[in-house]
Amino acid sequence: TSVAVRVCPCVSVSTHRTSVAVHQYIYQHVGPRTQHADPSRG
């Protein structure tokens, strides 16, 4: 995937934004249990 990022940074940006949205969606549905399981994330 490193090659794809170098070829088109725009793709990495879209992927990153999508990843963030997915994480937020999971946190909202899974609950605080995930946050407690991985406190290093903040």
Short mmCIF file of C-alpha atoms in Angstrom, two decimals:
data_model
loop_
_atom_site.label_atom_id
_atom_site.label_comp_id
_atom_site.label_asym_id
_atom_site.label_seq_id
_atom_site.Cartn_x
_atom_site.Cartn_y
_atom_site.Cartn_z
CA THR A 1 0.00 0.00 0.00
CA SER A 2 3.04 2.27 0.45
CA VAL A 3 3.41 2.44 -3.33
CA ALA A 4 -0.22 3.51 -3.75
CA VAL A 5 0.26 6.25 -1.16
CA ARG A 6 3.31 7.55 -3.01
CA VAL A 7 1.55 7.42 -6.36
CA CYS A 8 -1.57 9.26 -5.24
CA PRO A 9 -1.64 10.94 -1.81
CA CYS A 10 -5.30 11.78 -2.45
CA VAL A 11 -6.13 8.10 -2.10
CA SER A 12 -4.40 7.89 1.27
CA VAL A 13 -6.35 10.94 2.44
CA SER A 14 -9.68 9.42 1.41
CA THR A 15 -8.73 6.11 3.00
CA HIS A 16 -7.69 7.87 6.20
CA ARG A 17 -10.96 9.83 6.41
CA THR A 18 -12.92 6.63 5.78
CA SER A 19 -10.92 4.83 8.46
CA VAL A 20 -11.65 7.60 10.96
CA ALA A 21 -15.36 7.45 10.16
CA VAL A 22 -15.34 3.68 10.60
CA HIS A 23 -13.56 3.97 13.96
CA GLN A 24 -16.08 6.56 15.17
CA TYR A 25 -18.94 4.34 13.98
CA ILE A 26 -17.51 1.33 15.79
CA TYR A 27 -16.92 3.30 19.00
CA GLN A 28 -20.49 4.59 18.99
CA HIS A 29 -21.93 1.09 18.55
CA VAL A 30 -19.44 -0.97 20.56
CA GLY A 31 -19.38 1.46 23.46
CA PRO A 32 -16.64 2.65 25.85
CA ARG A 33 -15.46 -0.94 26.26
CA THR A 34 -13.17 -0.52 23.23
CA GLN A 35 -11.68 2.70 24.58
CA HIS A 36 -10.95 1.03 27.92
CA ALA A 37 -9.43 -1.93 26.11
CA ASP A 38 -6.98 0.38 24.31
CA PRO A 39 -6.31 3.46 26.50
CA SER A 40 -3.12 4.22 24.58
CA ARG A 41 -5.27 5.61 21.75
CA GLY A 42 -6.29 8.47 23.99
#
